[in-house]
């Protein structure tokens, strides 16, 4: 499970911003059974979900992008780059000092009943520092610390990494962790496996994972679960069927190169391509009796919200079944607020989420604040100051006498009690300036 993630000097965030999923002691009597997972070994109470609010351009998405960057760079820095390649990292650019400084990322997580702390600093040219700590029991052990190309490594507990350093295999623009995992270092592999279990998707562009969900429907049990979710969402869908792409029915206007590639993969690699999902709806007569079933195309006939929810079902089921962490940018886009609440409820449920999967997402949907689904420590905000610097803070950071457990979170947030809302007084000035009135000289 994700315990904590921190970022500094990345895009909107000049100073260090930390999202902690360690539950607050102030909310111990609020949804303790549903929303909390107990780590008895390390005496931790961990949150199963967290939501981030904030004004437009305040850093909601940029914070999640920081986590996505760390995941991507950890997974691929050694194998997907060459010597001299630039690192695609963006520092805080609205300050003349920080734009020249490295960006820093650190994550703390638990896997297989052990705790890890891993982080690095990078600029566009090289890795400045990198570190990995392992806590199998009560004591945290330093496995390695890197300062540019100088390494201090635990020779017994990080053998493959030690070998890679001795052989001079670590490039200045790649991570030791990434290479050590390629060399089959046991601990490095576990860390990389955790990063791979950190599922990050966009709520704005479901086409990136719709194919994954379509593929899942080939399995009868997965198809049943996906259909159960679709029925529970009250979308009117009674059944679904995967429609395979038939080579002889490829569109005439498809680019020749793409058509040849598909045909080659089908013939030589026995690959399968999906063209659509068919959905089946009840058809009624004038007396509202069911007379037959009507077939719809998911792509052509269903609403954008239905298409998005269908695409989400695959990643959601995968995460719940395996106890992964799901990070979604703009979860509420195209979805009804009540449906978003039901998705959150899946993760908070002790019955439907037995492996303690986690959901982290940002949203503009303030209805969730009054849904009763979240504790104060699960509600986070991003806010940007006049210098363009974003910060991240939790509702639990406020004094208990300032924010009570049962107060109207939505109303108070909208009227600005917690901050993290846009300052819109300039709109009043625009009215007084007659912005939309044609200039007399232009008539």
Short mmCIF file of C-alpha atoms in Angstrom, two decimals:
data_model
loop_
_atom_site.label_atom_id
_atom_site.label_comp_id
_atom_site.label_asym_id
_atom_site.label_seq_id
_atom_site.Cartn_x
_atom_site.Cartn_y
_atom_site.Cartn_z
CA UNK A 1 0.00 0.00 0.00
CA UNK A 2 1.05 3.56 -0.62
CA UNK A 3 1.95 5.25 2.65
CA UNK A 4 3.35 8.59 1.53
CA UNK A 5 4.45 10.42 -1.61
CA UNK A 6 6.44 13.66 -1.74
CA UNK A 7 7.59 15.93 -4.55
CA UNK A 8 9.64 19.13 -4.65
CA UNK A 9 10.46 21.52 -7.48
CA UNK A 10 8.28 19.88 -10.10
CA UNK A 11 5.98 21.92 -12.35
CA UNK A 12 3.57 23.79 -10.02
CA UNK A 13 5.26 22.68 -6.79
CA UNK A 14 8.28 24.74 -5.79
CA UNK A 15 8.40 23.63 -2.16
CA UNK A 16 7.96 20.08 -0.91
CA UNK A 17 4.40 18.74 -1.14
CA UNK A 18 3.45 15.51 0.64
CA UNK A 19 0.38 13.30 0.37
CA UNK A 20 0.18 11.04 3.43
CA UNK A 21 -2.23 8.12 3.60
CA UNK A 22 -1.54 7.54 7.28
CA UNK A 23 -4.87 8.04 9.05
CA UNK A 24 -5.22 10.86 11.55
CA UNK A 25 -5.88 10.05 15.19
CA UNK A 26 -8.41 12.89 15.36
CA UNK A 27 -10.87 10.95 13.20
CA UNK A 28 -10.62 7.57 14.92
CA UNK A 29 -14.38 7.31 15.44
CA UNK A 30 -15.25 8.25 11.82
CA UNK A 31 -15.62 5.44 9.25
CA UNK A 32 -12.79 3.56 10.94
CA UNK A 33 -14.02 0.13 9.87
CA UNK A 34 -14.71 0.98 6.22
CA UNK A 35 -12.04 3.50 5.22
CA UNK A 36 -9.02 2.24 7.16
CA UNK A 37 -6.66 -0.70 6.67
CA UNK A 38 -4.68 -1.77 9.73
CA UNK A 39 -1.00 -2.63 9.33
CA UNK A 40 -0.39 -4.44 12.61
CA UNK A 41 3.30 -5.09 11.98
CA UNK A 42 4.21 -1.41 11.67
CA UNK A 43 1.31 -0.14 13.78
CA UNK A 44 -0.11 1.94 10.95
CA UNK A 45 -3.68 2.86 10.06
CA UNK A 46 -3.73 3.49 6.30
CA UNK A 47 -6.42 5.19 4.24
CA UNK A 48 -8.02 3.31 1.36
CA UNK A 49 -8.91 6.43 -0.59
CA UNK A 50 -8.08 10.11 -0.92
CA UNK A 51 -9.56 12.94 -2.98
CA UNK A 52 -7.86 16.18 -4.05
CA UNK A 53 -9.76 19.45 -4.66
CA UNK A 54 -8.57 22.83 -5.84
CA UNK A 55 -9.10 25.69 -8.26
CA UNK A 56 -8.22 25.32 -11.93
CA UNK A 57 -4.44 25.44 -12.48
CA UNK A 58 -3.78 25.04 -8.73
CA UNK A 59 -1.80 21.80 -9.08
CA UNK A 60 -4.37 18.98 -8.72
CA UNK A 61 -3.32 17.26 -11.91
CA UNK A 62 0.32 18.30 -11.64
CA UNK A 63 0.66 16.52 -8.29
CA UNK A 64 -0.64 13.30 -9.81
CA UNK A 65 1.65 13.86 -12.81
CA UNK A 66 4.60 13.93 -10.38
CA UNK A 67 3.65 10.47 -9.12
CA UNK A 68 3.21 9.28 -12.72
CA UNK A 69 6.64 10.65 -13.67
CA UNK A 70 8.32 8.90 -10.76
CA UNK A 71 6.64 5.62 -11.67
CA UNK A 72 7.60 5.88 -15.32
CA UNK A 73 11.22 6.89 -14.69
CA UNK A 74 11.76 4.18 -12.08
CA UNK A 75 10.36 1.53 -14.43
CA UNK A 76 12.20 2.52 -17.58
CA UNK A 77 15.18 4.84 -17.04
CA UNK A 78 17.77 2.10 -17.56
CA UNK A 79 16.23 0.26 -20.50
CA UNK A 80 14.48 3.04 -22.45
CA UNK A 81 17.27 5.61 -22.67
CA UNK A 82 20.82 5.93 -23.95
CA UNK A 83 23.85 7.83 -22.77
CA UNK A 84 23.32 11.55 -23.32
CA UNK A 85 19.52 11.36 -23.55
CA UNK A 86 17.64 14.12 -21.77
CA UNK A 87 15.45 13.34 -18.75
CA UNK A 88 11.91 14.57 -19.35
CA UNK A 89 11.49 16.36 -16.02
CA UNK A 90 10.12 19.89 -15.59
CA UNK A 91 11.14 22.00 -12.56
CA UNK A 92 9.23 24.98 -11.15
CA UNK A 93 9.85 27.53 -13.90
CA UNK A 94 8.46 30.70 -12.29
CA UNK A 95 11.57 31.23 -10.16
CA UNK A 96 15.02 32.01 -11.54
CA UNK A 97 16.71 29.76 -8.97
CA UNK A 98 14.50 26.67 -8.93
CA UNK A 99 14.41 26.43 -12.72
CA UNK A 100 18.11 25.49 -12.51
CA UNK A 101 17.71 23.08 -9.58
CA UNK A 102 16.82 19.36 -9.61
CA UNK A 103 13.36 17.95 -8.97
CA UNK A 104 12.95 15.56 -6.02
CA UNK A 105 10.60 12.60 -5.61
CA UNK A 106 10.18 10.15 -2.73
CA UNK A 107 7.70 7.37 -2.01
CA UNK A 108 7.10 5.22 1.07
CA UNK A 109 5.10 2.03 0.65
CA UNK A 110 4.54 -1.44 2.09
CA UNK A 111 4.73 -4.65 0.10
CA UNK A 112 4.52 -8.23 1.35
CA UNK A 113 4.56 -7.08 4.97
CA UNK A 114 7.77 -5.04 4.57
CA UNK A 115 8.29 -1.29 4.19
CA UNK A 116 10.37 0.59 1.62
CA UNK A 117 11.44 4.20 1.16
CA UNK A 118 12.78 5.15 -2.24
CA UNK A 119 13.57 8.47 -3.86
CA UNK A 120 15.73 10.42 -6.27
CA UNK A 121 16.67 13.90 -7.46
CA UNK A 122 17.06 14.55 -11.18
CA UNK A 123 17.45 17.42 -13.60
CA UNK A 124 17.15 17.24 -17.38
CA UNK A 125 20.72 15.92 -17.75
CA UNK A 126 21.44 13.50 -14.91
CA UNK A 127 20.54 11.83 -11.65
CA UNK A 128 21.76 14.06 -8.80
CA UNK A 129 21.00 11.66 -5.96
CA UNK A 130 19.13 8.41 -5.34
CA UNK A 131 18.37 6.38 -2.23
CA UNK A 132 16.66 3.18 -1.12
CA UNK A 133 15.82 2.10 2.44
CA UNK A 134 14.29 -1.20 3.50
CA UNK A 135 12.41 -1.90 6.73
CA UNK A 136 11.79 -5.66 7.03
CA UNK A 137 11.04 -5.42 10.76
CA UNK A 138 11.50 -2.47 13.11
CA UNK A 139 14.79 -1.00 11.86
CA UNK A 140 15.18 0.86 8.59
CA UNK A 141 18.26 -0.29 6.65
CA UNK A 142 20.02 1.83 4.04
CA UNK A 143 20.51 -0.30 0.94
CA UNK A 144 22.20 2.42 -1.06
CA UNK A 145 22.71 6.16 -1.30
CA UNK A 146 23.90 7.84 -4.47
CA UNK A 147 25.50 11.27 -4.85
CA UNK A 148 25.91 11.84 -8.59
CA UNK A 149 28.15 8.88 -9.57
CA UNK A 150 29.40 8.15 -6.06
CA UNK A 151 27.62 5.22 -4.40
CA UNK A 152 27.42 3.86 -0.87
CA UNK A 153 25.90 0.37 -1.11
CA UNK A 154 25.08 -2.36 1.39
CA UNK A 155 27.29 -5.13 -0.07
CA UNK A 156 25.25 -8.04 1.31
CA UNK A 157 21.68 -6.84 0.99
CA UNK A 158 22.02 -5.17 -2.44
CA UNK A 159 24.51 -7.44 -4.18
CA UNK A 160 23.47 -6.95 -7.81
CA UNK A 161 23.45 -3.19 -7.39
CA UNK A 162 26.90 -3.37 -5.85
CA UNK A 163 28.11 -5.44 -8.79
CA UNK A 164 26.67 -2.95 -11.29
CA UNK A 165 28.53 -0.10 -9.62
CA UNK A 166 31.82 -2.00 -9.54
CA UNK A 167 31.48 -2.77 -13.25
CA UNK A 168 30.70 0.87 -14.04
CA UNK A 169 27.33 0.04 -15.58
CA UNK A 170 25.32 2.95 -14.17
CA UNK A 171 24.83 5.81 -16.59
CA UNK A 172 24.52 9.30 -15.12
CA UNK A 173 21.03 9.68 -16.67
CA UNK A 174 19.58 6.39 -15.39
CA UNK A 175 18.60 5.01 -11.99
CA UNK A 176 20.55 2.36 -10.12
CA UNK A 177 17.24 0.82 -9.03
CA UNK A 178 16.14 0.31 -12.64
CA UNK A 179 19.38 -1.41 -13.67
CA UNK A 180 19.56 -3.54 -10.50
CA UNK A 181 16.07 -4.87 -11.27
CA UNK A 182 17.22 -5.80 -14.78
CA UNK A 183 20.08 -7.70 -13.16
CA UNK A 184 17.53 -9.63 -11.07
CA UNK A 185 18.28 -8.05 -7.72
CA UNK A 186 15.54 -9.40 -5.45
CA UNK A 187 14.78 -6.19 -3.55
CA UNK A 188 15.02 -3.96 -6.63
CA UNK A 189 12.53 -6.23 -8.39
CA UNK A 190 10.09 -5.89 -5.48
CA UNK A 191 10.30 -2.09 -5.65
CA UNK A 192 9.77 -2.10 -9.41
CA UNK A 193 6.87 -4.54 -9.00
CA UNK A 194 5.25 -2.10 -6.59
CA UNK A 195 5.65 0.75 -9.08
CA UNK A 196 4.02 -1.43 -11.73
CA UNK A 197 1.11 -2.11 -9.35
CA UNK A 198 0.61 1.66 -9.10
CA UNK A 199 -2.00 2.08 -11.84
CA UNK A 200 -2.27 5.62 -13.21
CA UNK A 201 -4.95 6.60 -15.73
CA UNK A 202 -6.60 9.71 -17.14
CA UNK A 203 -10.27 10.27 -16.50
CA UNK A 204 -10.40 12.52 -19.57
CA UNK A 205 -9.15 10.04 -22.18
CA UNK A 206 -10.61 6.60 -21.57
CA UNK A 207 -9.41 5.28 -24.93
CA UNK A 208 -6.08 4.61 -23.23
CA UNK A 209 -7.54 1.76 -21.16
CA UNK A 210 -10.77 0.85 -22.95
CA UNK A 211 -8.90 -1.82 -24.90
CA UNK A 212 -7.70 -3.36 -21.63
CA UNK A 213 -11.29 -3.66 -20.41
CA UNK A 214 -12.41 -5.09 -23.75
CA UNK A 215 -9.70 -7.74 -23.48
CA UNK A 216 -10.85 -8.59 -19.92
CA UNK A 217 -14.32 -9.48 -21.23
CA UNK A 218 -12.81 -12.50 -23.02
CA UNK A 219 -12.60 -14.18 -19.62
CA UNK A 220 -16.04 -15.40 -18.51
CA UNK A 221 -15.53 -14.49 -14.85
CA UNK A 222 -14.19 -11.02 -15.62
CA UNK A 223 -17.01 -10.47 -18.10
CA UNK A 224 -19.54 -11.36 -15.40
CA UNK A 225 -18.00 -8.91 -12.94
CA UNK A 226 -17.84 -6.12 -15.54
CA UNK A 227 -21.49 -6.76 -16.40
CA UNK A 228 -22.40 -6.69 -12.70
CA UNK A 229 -20.81 -3.23 -12.41
CA UNK A 230 -22.60 -1.99 -15.52
CA UNK A 231 -25.94 -3.22 -14.18
CA UNK A 232 -25.25 -1.70 -10.77
CA UNK A 233 -24.60 1.64 -12.47
CA UNK A 234 -28.19 1.63 -13.83
CA UNK A 235 -27.11 2.13 -17.44
CA UNK A 236 -29.82 -0.12 -18.85
CA UNK A 237 -27.28 -2.64 -20.15
CA UNK A 238 -28.43 -6.25 -19.76
CA UNK A 239 -25.53 -7.99 -21.46
CA UNK A 240 -22.33 -7.29 -23.40
CA UNK A 241 -20.51 -9.06 -26.20
CA UNK A 242 -17.05 -8.52 -27.62
CA UNK A 243 -17.01 -7.87 -31.36
CA UNK A 244 -13.85 -9.07 -33.05
CA UNK A 245 -12.29 -7.26 -35.99
CA UNK A 246 -12.74 -9.27 -39.17
CA UNK A 247 -9.82 -8.86 -41.63
CA UNK A 248 -12.10 -8.81 -44.66
CA UNK A 249 -14.13 -5.94 -43.14
CA UNK A 250 -11.26 -3.52 -42.55
CA UNK A 251 -12.32 0.00 -43.64
CA UNK A 252 -11.40 0.96 -47.17
CA UNK A 253 -10.08 4.32 -46.02
CA UNK A 254 -7.70 2.78 -43.45
CA UNK A 255 -4.05 3.71 -44.17
CA UNK A 256 -2.37 1.01 -46.24
CA UNK A 257 0.55 0.60 -43.81
CA UNK A 258 -1.77 0.13 -40.82
CA UNK A 259 -3.95 -2.36 -42.71
CA UNK A 260 -0.90 -4.41 -43.75
CA UNK A 261 0.41 -4.39 -40.17
CA UNK A 262 -2.90 -5.66 -38.76
CA UNK A 263 -3.23 -8.37 -41.39
CA UNK A 264 0.36 -9.50 -40.79
CA UNK A 265 -0.13 -9.75 -37.02
CA UNK A 266 -3.38 -11.66 -37.44
CA UNK A 267 -1.83 -14.13 -39.88
CA UNK A 268 1.66 -14.57 -38.38
CA UNK A 269 1.22 -13.90 -34.67
CA UNK A 270 -2.37 -15.10 -34.26
CA UNK A 271 -3.11 -11.68 -32.79
CA UNK A 272 -6.67 -10.57 -32.07
CA UNK A 273 -8.12 -7.12 -32.64
CA UNK A 274 -11.38 -5.88 -31.16
CA UNK A 275 -13.62 -3.55 -33.13
CA UNK A 276 -16.35 -2.83 -30.57
CA UNK A 277 -18.37 -3.93 -27.57
CA UNK A 278 -22.00 -4.72 -28.27
CA UNK A 279 -24.45 -3.84 -25.50
CA UNK A 280 -27.91 -5.36 -25.17
CA UNK A 281 -30.93 -3.41 -23.92
CA UNK A 282 -34.54 -4.41 -23.28
CA UNK A 283 -37.11 -3.33 -25.87
CA UNK A 284 -40.73 -2.71 -24.74
CA UNK A 285 -44.15 -2.59 -26.37
CA UNK A 286 -46.81 0.05 -25.76
CA UNK A 287 -47.86 -1.73 -22.54
CA UNK A 288 -44.25 -1.67 -21.27
CA UNK A 289 -43.85 -5.41 -21.69
CA UNK A 290 -40.42 -6.66 -22.71
CA UNK A 291 -40.69 -7.96 -26.25
CA UNK A 292 -37.11 -8.42 -27.36
CA UNK A 293 -33.52 -7.24 -26.96
CA UNK A 294 -31.98 -4.36 -28.90
CA UNK A 295 -28.27 -4.35 -29.74
CA UNK A 296 -26.26 -1.15 -29.40
CA UNK A 297 -22.71 -0.30 -30.34
CA UNK A 298 -20.67 0.92 -27.38
CA UNK A 299 -18.71 3.15 -29.74
CA UNK A 300 -21.59 4.62 -31.76
CA UNK A 301 -24.73 4.37 -29.62
CA UNK A 302 -23.80 4.65 -25.95
CA UNK A 303 -23.25 7.95 -24.12
CA UNK A 304 -19.78 9.29 -23.32
CA UNK A 305 -20.44 8.60 -19.62
CA UNK A 306 -21.37 4.97 -20.32
CA UNK A 307 -18.25 4.51 -22.47
CA UNK A 308 -16.06 5.96 -19.75
CA UNK A 309 -17.60 3.86 -16.98
CA UNK A 310 -17.22 0.71 -19.08
CA UNK A 311 -13.56 1.56 -19.71
CA UNK A 312 -13.02 2.12 -15.97
CA UNK A 313 -14.47 -1.24 -14.93
CA UNK A 314 -11.41 -3.19 -16.12
CA UNK A 315 -8.79 -1.18 -14.16
CA UNK A 316 -11.07 -0.97 -11.11
CA UNK A 317 -11.60 -4.74 -10.97
CA UNK A 318 -7.89 -5.38 -11.55
CA UNK A 319 -6.94 -3.09 -8.68
CA UNK A 320 -9.56 -4.48 -6.29
CA UNK A 321 -8.63 -8.09 -7.06
CA UNK A 322 -4.90 -7.56 -6.56
CA UNK A 323 -4.76 -4.91 -3.83
CA UNK A 324 -3.11 -2.31 -6.08
CA UNK A 325 -3.26 1.49 -5.92
CA UNK A 326 -5.29 3.31 -8.60
CA UNK A 327 -4.55 6.98 -9.38
CA UNK A 328 -7.10 8.77 -11.59
CA UNK A 329 -6.84 12.30 -12.92
CA UNK A 330 -10.35 13.82 -13.22
CA UNK A 331 -12.31 10.76 -12.13
CA UNK A 332 -15.61 12.67 -12.25
CA UNK A 333 -15.33 13.75 -15.90
CA UNK A 334 -18.44 12.54 -17.82
CA UNK A 335 -19.76 10.62 -14.78
CA UNK A 336 -22.79 11.42 -12.63
CA UNK A 337 -21.84 12.41 -9.04
CA UNK A 338 -23.79 9.46 -7.61
CA UNK A 339 -21.81 7.07 -9.80
CA UNK A 340 -18.52 8.55 -8.60
CA UNK A 341 -19.75 7.98 -5.03
CA UNK A 342 -20.39 4.32 -5.82
CA UNK A 343 -16.88 3.91 -7.24
CA UNK A 344 -15.42 5.36 -4.05
CA UNK A 345 -17.68 3.06 -2.00
CA UNK A 346 -16.13 0.02 -3.70
CA UNK A 347 -12.73 0.94 -2.26
CA UNK A 348 -14.09 1.83 1.18
CA UNK A 349 -15.99 -1.47 1.42
CA UNK A 350 -14.56 -4.21 3.66
CA UNK A 351 -16.42 -6.87 1.63
CA UNK A 352 -15.67 -5.67 -1.91
CA UNK A 353 -12.11 -4.56 -1.17
CA UNK A 354 -10.65 -7.37 0.98
CA UNK A 355 -7.07 -6.80 -0.26
CA UNK A 356 -7.08 -3.11 0.71
CA UNK A 357 -6.70 -1.57 -2.73
CA UNK A 358 -6.42 2.23 -2.74
CA UNK A 359 -8.01 4.96 -4.85
CA UNK A 360 -6.45 8.42 -5.23
CA UNK A 361 -8.10 10.95 -7.51
CA UNK A 362 -8.73 14.62 -8.10
CA UNK A 363 -12.08 16.17 -8.88
CA UNK A 364 -14.18 19.34 -9.06
CA UNK A 365 -17.30 17.47 -7.88
CA UNK A 366 -18.07 19.09 -4.53
CA UNK A 367 -21.05 16.76 -3.95
CA UNK A 368 -18.60 14.18 -2.67
CA UNK A 369 -17.76 16.42 0.28
CA UNK A 370 -21.28 15.96 1.65
CA UNK A 371 -21.57 12.29 0.71
CA UNK A 372 -20.36 11.05 4.10
CA UNK A 373 -17.83 8.81 2.33
CA UNK A 374 -14.73 10.67 3.44
CA UNK A 375 -13.05 11.47 6.71
CA UNK A 376 -11.25 14.80 7.08
CA UNK A 377 -7.85 13.15 6.57
CA UNK A 378 -8.98 11.83 3.17
CA UNK A 379 -9.86 15.26 1.79
CA UNK A 380 -6.95 17.21 0.30
CA UNK A 381 -6.61 20.59 -1.39
CA UNK A 382 -4.18 22.27 -3.75
CA UNK A 383 -3.75 26.04 -3.70
CA UNK A 384 -1.53 28.42 -5.64
CA UNK A 385 -0.15 31.68 -4.24
CA UNK A 386 0.48 34.93 -6.14
CA UNK A 387 3.96 33.71 -7.11
CA UNK A 388 2.52 30.69 -8.91
CA UNK A 389 3.68 28.24 -6.21
CA UNK A 390 1.34 25.35 -5.46
CA UNK A 391 0.91 23.73 -2.07
CA UNK A 392 -0.95 20.64 -0.91
CA UNK A 393 -2.75 20.34 2.41
CA UNK A 394 -5.37 18.18 4.10
CA UNK A 395 -8.60 19.08 5.84
CA UNK A 396 -7.09 17.26 8.83
CA UNK A 397 -4.34 19.92 8.95
CA UNK A 398 -6.86 22.43 10.30
CA UNK A 399 -7.35 22.64 14.04
CA UNK A 400 -10.21 20.44 15.21
CA UNK A 401 -12.10 23.44 16.59
CA UNK A 402 -11.91 25.12 13.16
CA UNK A 403 -13.12 22.11 11.17
CA UNK A 404 -15.55 19.81 12.96
CA UNK A 405 -16.24 16.24 11.79
CA UNK A 406 -19.91 16.79 11.04
CA UNK A 407 -19.85 20.27 9.52
CA UNK A 408 -21.02 21.03 5.96
CA UNK A 409 -17.75 20.44 4.10
CA UNK A 410 -19.19 21.28 0.67
CA UNK A 411 -20.76 24.61 1.63
CA UNK A 412 -17.70 25.66 3.61
CA UNK A 413 -15.35 24.76 0.78
CA UNK A 414 -17.38 26.64 -1.84
CA UNK A 415 -17.49 29.79 0.29
CA UNK A 416 -13.73 29.62 0.79
CA UNK A 417 -13.35 28.54 4.42
CA UNK A 418 -10.64 26.01 3.55
CA UNK A 419 -9.03 28.01 0.76
CA UNK A 420 -8.18 26.25 -2.52
CA UNK A 421 -10.87 28.10 -4.48
CA UNK A 422 -10.36 30.59 -7.32
CA UNK A 423 -10.20 34.32 -6.51
CA UNK A 424 -12.85 35.75 -8.83
CA UNK A 425 -13.20 39.38 -7.77
CA UNK A 426 -11.60 40.40 -11.07
CA UNK A 427 -14.81 39.34 -12.77
CA UNK A 428 -16.55 42.20 -10.96
CA UNK A 429 -13.93 44.59 -12.33
CA UNK A 430 -14.59 43.32 -15.86
CA UNK A 431 -18.26 44.24 -15.49
CA UNK A 432 -17.38 47.77 -14.40
CA UNK A 433 -14.97 48.11 -17.30
CA UNK A 434 -17.76 47.25 -19.77
CA UNK A 435 -15.60 44.51 -21.27
CA UNK A 436 -18.34 43.25 -23.54
CA UNK A 437 -19.56 46.62 -24.72
CA UNK A 438 -18.26 47.64 -28.12
CA UNK A 439 -15.89 50.59 -28.14
CA UNK A 440 -17.56 53.68 -29.57
CA UNK A 441 -14.59 54.20 -31.89
CA UNK A 442 -15.13 50.75 -33.41
CA UNK A 443 -18.71 51.41 -34.46
#
